[in-house]
């Protein structure tokens, strides 16, 4: 038996943020990150609309990138004191992810991250509050997904939380919030969205419900990402919708080893953090080549290539055209082709890669990848992404 879960309501387009004034409740807490939402005036608008809805409002600011256990616990404590019936998260993926975890600890103070880490084992939420999510980047799509990632820096552990209970009740996808994104962030988040959609389409958990969302998102990214990158605001609006479609697809179909690899290398090297979307963009062409040795994956990648108008007389040539198209996009977006080009030190790479490969195999995203992979194959694949060599196994 399958399941397909999305937010109850999704508001999008110009002035979508104003739908907050139609929420019904007595108290709302706004969870946000640094100062960008305040500087842009969106935090004030959010507060104003919630007050217009007749609610008392409290703001919890300062959620950091890669939100910490400490921030989650602090936010949950504030919620327990304030007792909101709406949690409104606005900003990038980090404040929305953090607010999802705060929600669980607000409603269940005695739970633990170890308990919540077991996929799809959350206690029933909405006993005290509902959840509205408002994204300010066009990539993570956490406003429509059942996922959150929280970091315990003391233990050096990332807690991946997965349960349809934390799928928001309301998503507000307002293009005004992404007009000032810097080009590099547009590039990285855009390629993250493309990876979400492609991995969802070839996932072993794909379905007739997720396929149309994934394919439409892929078509839109190919149509709009280059113009969004160069500052076309109409294209940027379409990318905001494309990433949301991709999120709806992967929240229900899950992902694959591009994400497993990105998760385990983002903070693994001393030469610098690899931004998540950048890592996905680097790994995606190599993983497509690896997965396409599996017949069903080959067929579905070829289907993607045909749907976006790429040439080729055979499935193999169509998949090669898709890989070439992604390589072309990465070049346009100033994304390096290899980990070596990114600047990862070769000696450190060689020293750490066997362990990283083991960790990537154990990542939650590996299970729905369309082709099985061993630790030895994973290490070979990483070596290809470091040097830019052909994936022929």
Tab-separated table of C-alpha atoms in Angstrom:
chain	number	residue	atom	x	y	z
A	1	UNK	CA	0.000	0.000	0.000
A	2	UNK	CA	1.295	3.458	-0.907
A	3	UNK	CA	0.677	6.861	0.626
A	4	UNK	CA	0.710	10.363	-0.857
A	5	UNK	CA	0.674	13.331	1.551
A	6	UNK	CA	0.896	17.072	0.889
A	7	UNK	CA	-0.012	20.234	2.855
A	8	UNK	CA	-3.759	20.801	3.246
A	9	UNK	CA	-3.456	24.184	1.494
A	10	UNK	CA	-0.806	25.743	-0.736
A	11	UNK	CA	-1.001	29.454	-1.533
A	12	UNK	CA	1.206	30.832	-4.307
A	13	UNK	CA	1.723	33.903	-6.460
A	14	UNK	CA	1.793	37.641	-5.853
A	15	UNK	CA	0.787	38.595	-2.303
A	16	UNK	CA	0.342	34.940	-1.263
A	17	UNK	CA	1.774	35.975	2.115
A	18	UNK	CA	-1.422	37.927	2.834
A	19	UNK	CA	-3.304	34.637	3.258
A	20	UNK	CA	-1.896	34.574	6.797
A	21	UNK	CA	-4.607	37.027	7.809
A	22	UNK	CA	-7.212	34.316	7.145
A	23	UNK	CA	-5.780	31.867	9.703
A	24	UNK	CA	-7.976	31.100	12.691
A	25	UNK	CA	-6.367	30.961	16.117
A	26	UNK	CA	-5.484	32.852	19.274
A	27	UNK	CA	-1.668	32.811	19.312
A	28	UNK	CA	1.026	32.417	16.654
A	29	UNK	CA	4.774	32.063	17.028
A	30	UNK	CA	6.959	33.056	14.090
A	31	UNK	CA	10.212	31.092	13.725
A	32	UNK	CA	12.853	32.651	11.481
A	33	UNK	CA	16.607	32.711	10.817
A	34	UNK	CA	19.074	35.576	10.633
A	35	UNK	CA	18.101	39.067	9.584
A	36	UNK	CA	17.199	38.722	5.881
A	37	UNK	CA	13.446	38.362	6.481
A	38	UNK	CA	13.514	41.360	8.836
A	39	UNK	CA	15.602	43.455	6.396
A	40	UNK	CA	13.291	42.621	3.519
A	41	UNK	CA	10.219	43.640	5.507
A	42	UNK	CA	8.708	40.153	5.294
A	43	UNK	CA	8.927	39.470	9.018
A	44	UNK	CA	6.991	42.663	9.779
A	45	UNK	CA	4.378	41.774	7.130
A	46	UNK	CA	4.003	38.275	8.560
A	47	UNK	CA	3.489	39.672	12.045
A	48	UNK	CA	1.050	42.277	10.746
A	49	UNK	CA	-1.083	39.715	8.860
A	50	UNK	CA	-1.231	37.382	11.871
A	51	UNK	CA	-2.325	40.257	14.111
A	52	UNK	CA	-4.925	41.146	11.490
A	53	UNK	CA	-6.179	37.559	11.931
A	54	UNK	CA	-6.744	38.447	15.596
A	55	UNK	CA	-3.784	36.562	17.022
A	56	UNK	CA	-1.239	37.443	19.669
A	57	UNK	CA	2.195	37.053	18.058
A	58	UNK	CA	5.635	36.115	19.374
A	59	UNK	CA	8.835	35.999	17.270
A	60	UNK	CA	11.646	33.470	17.717
A	61	UNK	CA	14.646	34.700	15.693
A	62	UNK	CA	18.182	33.533	15.102
A	63	UNK	CA	17.880	29.958	13.808
A	64	UNK	CA	21.328	29.178	12.388
A	65	UNK	CA	22.191	27.387	9.123
A	66	UNK	CA	22.161	23.628	9.813
A	67	UNK	CA	20.038	24.164	12.944
A	68	UNK	CA	21.237	22.703	16.230
A	69	UNK	CA	19.609	20.584	18.899
A	70	UNK	CA	20.119	23.494	21.328
A	71	UNK	CA	18.170	25.896	19.102
A	72	UNK	CA	15.341	23.385	18.741
A	73	UNK	CA	15.114	22.862	22.516
A	74	UNK	CA	15.223	26.591	23.168
A	75	UNK	CA	12.431	27.215	20.647
A	76	UNK	CA	10.304	24.392	22.041
A	77	UNK	CA	10.664	25.856	25.539
A	78	UNK	CA	9.506	29.266	24.285
A	79	UNK	CA	6.529	27.560	22.637
A	80	UNK	CA	5.597	25.734	25.840
A	81	UNK	CA	5.600	29.056	27.704
A	82	UNK	CA	3.682	30.968	25.004
A	83	UNK	CA	1.291	28.130	24.019
A	84	UNK	CA	0.691	29.030	20.338
A	85	UNK	CA	-1.929	27.290	18.233
A	86	UNK	CA	-0.069	28.263	15.039
A	87	UNK	CA	3.648	27.815	14.313
A	88	UNK	CA	4.644	29.969	11.340
A	89	UNK	CA	8.144	29.320	9.961
A	90	UNK	CA	9.566	31.795	7.447
A	91	UNK	CA	12.971	31.801	5.746
A	92	UNK	CA	15.269	29.209	4.203
A	93	UNK	CA	15.226	25.500	4.874
A	94	UNK	CA	16.936	25.874	8.251
A	95	UNK	CA	14.268	27.820	10.202
A	96	UNK	CA	11.504	25.693	8.688
A	97	UNK	CA	13.356	22.463	9.559
A	98	UNK	CA	14.048	23.755	13.076
A	99	UNK	CA	10.433	24.775	13.596
A	100	UNK	CA	9.244	21.291	12.566
A	101	UNK	CA	11.399	19.749	15.290
A	102	UNK	CA	10.367	22.423	17.831
A	103	UNK	CA	6.756	21.503	17.065
A	104	UNK	CA	7.363	17.879	18.091
A	105	UNK	CA	9.078	18.854	21.356
A	106	UNK	CA	6.412	21.497	22.091
A	107	UNK	CA	3.673	18.881	21.891
A	108	UNK	CA	5.734	16.039	23.401
A	109	UNK	CA	8.300	17.521	25.841
A	110	UNK	CA	9.491	14.095	27.002
A	111	UNK	CA	10.359	12.736	23.556
A	112	UNK	CA	13.975	12.434	22.357
A	113	UNK	CA	15.790	12.868	19.044
A	114	UNK	CA	16.782	9.211	19.228
A	115	UNK	CA	13.095	8.288	19.308
A	116	UNK	CA	12.141	10.708	16.525
A	117	UNK	CA	14.979	9.463	14.292
A	118	UNK	CA	13.206	6.208	13.543
A	119	UNK	CA	11.563	7.014	10.186
A	120	UNK	CA	7.799	7.500	10.243
A	121	UNK	CA	7.417	6.846	13.964
A	122	UNK	CA	6.393	10.317	15.205
A	123	UNK	CA	3.640	10.709	17.770
A	124	UNK	CA	0.475	12.366	16.474
A	125	UNK	CA	0.960	16.140	16.160
A	126	UNK	CA	-1.643	18.933	15.939
A	127	UNK	CA	-2.716	18.322	19.525
A	128	UNK	CA	-1.678	21.906	20.341
A	129	UNK	CA	-0.742	23.677	17.097
A	130	UNK	CA	-0.876	23.676	13.310
A	131	UNK	CA	2.044	24.592	11.082
A	132	UNK	CA	2.504	27.092	8.240
A	133	UNK	CA	5.745	27.268	6.211
A	134	UNK	CA	6.930	30.159	4.034
A	135	UNK	CA	10.145	29.535	2.032
A	136	UNK	CA	12.583	32.300	1.077
A	137	UNK	CA	14.804	30.107	-1.115
A	138	UNK	CA	13.985	27.988	-4.166
A	139	UNK	CA	15.500	24.606	-3.396
A	140	UNK	CA	14.847	22.637	-0.217
A	141	UNK	CA	11.023	22.595	-0.564
A	142	UNK	CA	10.771	21.810	3.132
A	143	UNK	CA	7.502	23.781	3.082
A	144	UNK	CA	5.823	20.737	1.486
A	145	UNK	CA	7.897	17.817	2.763
A	146	UNK	CA	7.837	15.289	5.573
A	147	UNK	CA	11.502	15.880	6.421
A	148	UNK	CA	13.763	17.905	8.697
A	149	UNK	CA	17.478	17.675	9.510
A	150	UNK	CA	18.833	18.796	12.904
A	151	UNK	CA	22.507	18.716	13.962
A	152	UNK	CA	23.932	17.740	17.341
A	153	UNK	CA	27.290	19.520	17.136
A	154	UNK	CA	28.516	18.103	20.468
A	155	UNK	CA	28.082	14.525	19.221
A	156	UNK	CA	28.877	15.310	15.582
A	157	UNK	CA	25.583	13.697	14.547
A	158	UNK	CA	22.895	14.818	12.108
A	159	UNK	CA	19.379	13.712	13.012
A	160	UNK	CA	17.285	13.145	9.860
A	161	UNK	CA	13.629	13.380	10.874
A	162	UNK	CA	11.076	11.822	8.525
A	163	UNK	CA	7.357	11.579	9.162
A	164	UNK	CA	4.202	12.784	7.408
A	165	UNK	CA	3.186	14.289	10.764
A	166	UNK	CA	5.674	17.140	10.099
A	167	UNK	CA	4.343	17.880	6.610
A	168	UNK	CA	3.095	21.471	7.081
A	169	UNK	CA	-0.625	22.217	7.110
A	170	UNK	CA	-0.128	25.303	4.960
A	171	UNK	CA	2.601	26.263	2.497
A	172	UNK	CA	2.870	29.829	1.228
A	173	UNK	CA	5.024	30.099	-1.903
A	174	UNK	CA	5.308	33.843	-2.518
A	175	UNK	CA	7.821	34.862	-5.248
A	176	UNK	CA	8.464	38.224	-3.559
A	177	UNK	CA	10.604	36.433	-0.956
A	178	UNK	CA	13.180	35.219	-3.526
A	179	UNK	CA	13.730	38.407	-5.553
A	180	UNK	CA	16.958	39.328	-3.736
A	181	UNK	CA	18.631	35.889	-3.712
A	182	UNK	CA	22.309	36.137	-4.775
A	183	UNK	CA	23.174	34.337	-8.055
A	184	UNK	CA	25.284	31.650	-6.359
A	185	UNK	CA	22.367	30.701	-4.106
A	186	UNK	CA	20.025	30.675	-7.123
A	187	UNK	CA	22.429	28.249	-8.848
A	188	UNK	CA	22.898	25.897	-5.912
A	189	UNK	CA	19.248	25.777	-4.830
A	190	UNK	CA	18.109	25.404	-8.448
A	191	UNK	CA	20.334	22.380	-8.987
A	192	UNK	CA	19.154	20.982	-5.650
A	193	UNK	CA	15.581	21.216	-6.984
A	194	UNK	CA	16.588	19.496	-10.246
A	195	UNK	CA	18.264	16.702	-8.270
A	196	UNK	CA	15.148	16.290	-6.093
A	197	UNK	CA	12.958	15.900	-9.165
A	198	UNK	CA	15.262	13.533	-11.082
A	199	UNK	CA	15.918	11.333	-8.049
A	200	UNK	CA	12.188	11.186	-7.248
A	201	UNK	CA	11.387	10.163	-10.838
A	202	UNK	CA	13.830	7.228	-10.840
A	203	UNK	CA	13.355	6.268	-7.164
A	204	UNK	CA	12.172	2.745	-6.429
A	205	UNK	CA	9.209	4.408	-4.667
A	206	UNK	CA	8.078	6.454	-7.691
A	207	UNK	CA	4.360	6.305	-8.411
A	208	UNK	CA	1.702	7.649	-10.816
A	209	UNK	CA	1.109	10.369	-8.207
A	210	UNK	CA	4.731	11.564	-7.966
A	211	UNK	CA	5.799	11.156	-11.619
A	212	UNK	CA	3.831	14.122	-13.062
A	213	UNK	CA	5.128	16.437	-10.325
A	214	UNK	CA	8.734	15.331	-10.867
A	215	UNK	CA	8.605	15.621	-14.671
A	216	UNK	CA	6.965	19.059	-14.593
A	217	UNK	CA	9.581	20.275	-12.104
A	218	UNK	CA	12.411	18.993	-14.352
A	219	UNK	CA	10.907	20.718	-17.402
A	220	UNK	CA	10.553	23.994	-15.486
A	221	UNK	CA	14.115	23.934	-14.117
A	222	UNK	CA	15.528	23.378	-17.609
A	223	UNK	CA	13.292	26.182	-18.929
A	224	UNK	CA	13.854	28.787	-16.214
A	225	UNK	CA	17.017	28.257	-14.137
A	226	UNK	CA	19.529	30.015	-16.462
A	227	UNK	CA	17.331	33.132	-16.699
A	228	UNK	CA	16.644	33.074	-12.956
A	229	UNK	CA	20.407	32.934	-12.392
A	230	UNK	CA	20.955	36.047	-14.521
A	231	UNK	CA	18.239	38.000	-12.674
A	232	UNK	CA	15.024	37.514	-14.680
A	233	UNK	CA	12.325	37.853	-12.013
A	234	UNK	CA	9.600	36.092	-14.026
A	235	UNK	CA	11.938	33.091	-14.349
A	236	UNK	CA	12.764	33.314	-10.652
A	237	UNK	CA	9.055	33.106	-9.818
A	238	UNK	CA	8.711	29.978	-11.970
A	239	UNK	CA	11.758	28.422	-10.269
A	240	UNK	CA	10.093	29.031	-6.888
A	241	UNK	CA	7.155	26.947	-8.105
A	242	UNK	CA	9.380	24.321	-9.759
A	243	UNK	CA	11.256	23.599	-6.526
A	244	UNK	CA	7.936	23.234	-4.717
A	245	UNK	CA	6.699	20.694	-7.269
A	246	UNK	CA	9.990	18.795	-6.884
A	247	UNK	CA	9.497	18.787	-3.114
A	248	UNK	CA	6.003	17.362	-3.413
A	249	UNK	CA	7.436	14.574	-5.578
A	250	UNK	CA	10.394	13.615	-3.379
A	251	UNK	CA	8.502	13.918	-0.103
A	252	UNK	CA	6.446	10.974	-1.322
A	253	UNK	CA	8.870	9.089	-3.631
A	254	UNK	CA	12.052	9.766	-1.607
A	255	UNK	CA	15.513	10.254	-3.135
A	256	UNK	CA	18.712	8.389	-4.070
A	257	UNK	CA	22.486	8.270	-3.719
A	258	UNK	CA	23.187	11.776	-5.049
A	259	UNK	CA	21.766	12.945	-1.746
A	260	UNK	CA	23.497	10.174	0.220
A	261	UNK	CA	26.827	11.370	-1.188
A	262	UNK	CA	26.051	15.059	-0.607
A	263	UNK	CA	24.915	14.450	2.972
A	264	UNK	CA	28.143	12.679	3.907
A	265	UNK	CA	30.625	15.031	2.200
A	266	UNK	CA	29.150	18.462	2.958
A	267	UNK	CA	31.251	18.957	6.097
A	268	UNK	CA	33.771	16.133	5.687
A	269	UNK	CA	36.815	18.041	4.403
A	270	UNK	CA	38.992	20.667	6.048
A	271	UNK	CA	39.344	22.588	2.773
A	272	UNK	CA	35.823	23.899	3.084
A	273	UNK	CA	32.127	23.113	3.418
A	274	UNK	CA	30.544	21.915	0.161
A	275	UNK	CA	27.135	23.646	-0.099
A	276	UNK	CA	24.431	21.006	-0.423
A	277	UNK	CA	23.093	22.115	-3.811
A	278	UNK	CA	26.619	22.424	-5.202
A	279	UNK	CA	27.468	18.883	-4.059
A	280	UNK	CA	24.276	17.546	-5.653
A	281	UNK	CA	25.107	19.310	-8.915
A	282	UNK	CA	28.621	17.822	-8.995
A	283	UNK	CA	27.471	14.271	-8.201
A	284	UNK	CA	24.306	14.125	-10.339
A	285	UNK	CA	25.874	13.375	-13.778
A	286	UNK	CA	28.097	10.620	-12.356
A	287	UNK	CA	25.215	8.995	-10.463
A	288	UNK	CA	22.989	9.029	-13.557
A	289	UNK	CA	25.741	7.170	-15.418
A	290	UNK	CA	26.094	4.651	-12.564
A	291	UNK	CA	22.356	4.078	-12.158
A	292	UNK	CA	21.723	3.780	-15.904
A	293	UNK	CA	23.401	0.357	-15.891
A	294	UNK	CA	20.139	-0.802	-14.274
A	295	UNK	CA	17.518	-1.280	-17.085
A	296	UNK	CA	14.517	0.352	-15.371
A	297	UNK	CA	16.593	3.370	-14.323
A	298	UNK	CA	17.948	3.640	-17.887
A	299	UNK	CA	14.391	3.670	-19.214
A	300	UNK	CA	13.252	6.375	-16.818
A	301	UNK	CA	16.292	8.627	-17.385
A	302	UNK	CA	15.721	8.264	-21.140
A	303	UNK	CA	12.084	9.237	-20.575
A	304	UNK	CA	13.262	12.420	-18.814
A	305	UNK	CA	15.553	13.206	-21.759
A	306	UNK	CA	12.701	12.814	-24.249
A	307	UNK	CA	10.339	14.916	-22.115
A	308	UNK	CA	12.761	17.856	-22.125
A	309	UNK	CA	13.363	17.572	-25.875
A	310	UNK	CA	16.840	16.073	-25.924
A	311	UNK	CA	17.984	14.021	-28.917
A	312	UNK	CA	19.217	10.458	-29.258
A	313	UNK	CA	18.107	7.364	-31.135
A	314	UNK	CA	18.564	4.897	-28.265
A	315	UNK	CA	17.972	4.991	-24.530
A	316	UNK	CA	21.724	5.080	-23.915
A	317	UNK	CA	22.248	8.040	-26.252
A	318	UNK	CA	19.282	9.857	-24.676
A	319	UNK	CA	20.736	9.373	-21.190
A	320	UNK	CA	24.109	10.625	-22.414
A	321	UNK	CA	22.311	13.706	-23.795
A	322	UNK	CA	20.724	14.270	-20.376
A	323	UNK	CA	24.124	14.035	-18.675
A	324	UNK	CA	25.598	16.465	-21.231
A	325	UNK	CA	22.721	18.887	-20.598
A	326	UNK	CA	23.371	18.825	-16.836
A	327	UNK	CA	27.110	19.343	-17.449
A	328	UNK	CA	26.216	22.331	-19.643
A	329	UNK	CA	23.980	23.760	-16.910
A	330	UNK	CA	26.702	23.370	-14.282
A	331	UNK	CA	29.145	25.220	-16.540
A	332	UNK	CA	26.644	28.069	-17.079
A	333	UNK	CA	26.072	28.299	-13.326
A	334	UNK	CA	29.806	28.302	-12.477
A	335	UNK	CA	29.555	24.983	-10.629
A	336	UNK	CA	32.744	22.866	-10.753
A	337	UNK	CA	32.696	19.507	-12.531
A	338	UNK	CA	34.720	17.610	-9.912
A	339	UNK	CA	35.570	17.644	-6.212
A	340	UNK	CA	39.157	18.392	-7.227
A	341	UNK	CA	37.996	21.486	-9.123
A	342	UNK	CA	35.979	22.493	-6.033
A	343	UNK	CA	39.234	22.542	-4.086
A	344	UNK	CA	39.132	19.383	-1.968
A	345	UNK	CA	42.691	18.370	-1.024
A	346	UNK	CA	43.728	15.141	-2.783
A	347	UNK	CA	45.621	13.611	0.146
A	348	UNK	CA	42.734	14.267	2.525
A	349	UNK	CA	40.255	12.882	-0.011
A	350	UNK	CA	42.244	9.643	-0.326
A	351	UNK	CA	42.564	9.343	3.436
A	352	UNK	CA	38.871	9.801	4.199
A	353	UNK	CA	36.969	8.456	1.207
A	354	UNK	CA	36.663	4.794	2.286
A	355	UNK	CA	34.963	5.829	5.524
A	356	UNK	CA	32.797	8.428	3.742
A	357	UNK	CA	31.683	5.753	1.259
A	358	UNK	CA	30.607	3.492	4.148
A	359	UNK	CA	28.647	6.343	5.713
A	360	UNK	CA	26.973	7.189	2.392
A	361	UNK	CA	25.822	3.571	2.018
A	362	UNK	CA	24.121	3.902	5.408
A	363	UNK	CA	22.362	7.165	4.526
A	364	UNK	CA	18.559	7.106	4.547
A	365	UNK	CA	18.420	8.064	0.852
A	366	UNK	CA	20.365	5.014	-0.357
A	367	UNK	CA	17.467	2.610	0.156
A	368	UNK	CA	15.303	4.100	-2.623
A	369	UNK	CA	18.116	4.459	-5.178
A	370	UNK	CA	17.224	2.516	-8.345
A	371	UNK	CA	20.488	0.541	-8.465
A	372	UNK	CA	22.042	-1.216	-5.482
A	373	UNK	CA	25.538	-0.154	-4.476
A	374	UNK	CA	28.295	-1.682	-2.347
A	375	UNK	CA	30.804	0.282	-0.243
A	376	UNK	CA	33.503	-0.575	-2.813
A	377	UNK	CA	31.359	0.722	-5.690
A	378	UNK	CA	30.491	3.844	-3.709
A	379	UNK	CA	34.187	4.535	-3.147
A	380	UNK	CA	34.899	4.052	-6.873
A	381	UNK	CA	32.042	6.433	-7.688
A	382	UNK	CA	33.465	9.081	-5.356
A	383	UNK	CA	36.867	8.662	-7.039
A	384	UNK	CA	35.203	9.345	-10.416
A	385	UNK	CA	33.641	12.530	-8.999
A	386	UNK	CA	37.023	13.638	-7.669
A	387	UNK	CA	39.015	13.214	-10.876
A	388	UNK	CA	36.228	13.473	-13.465
A	389	UNK	CA	36.827	9.955	-14.791
A	390	UNK	CA	34.289	7.780	-16.615
A	391	UNK	CA	31.805	5.713	-14.592
A	392	UNK	CA	32.097	2.326	-16.331
A	393	UNK	CA	30.986	-0.112	-13.644
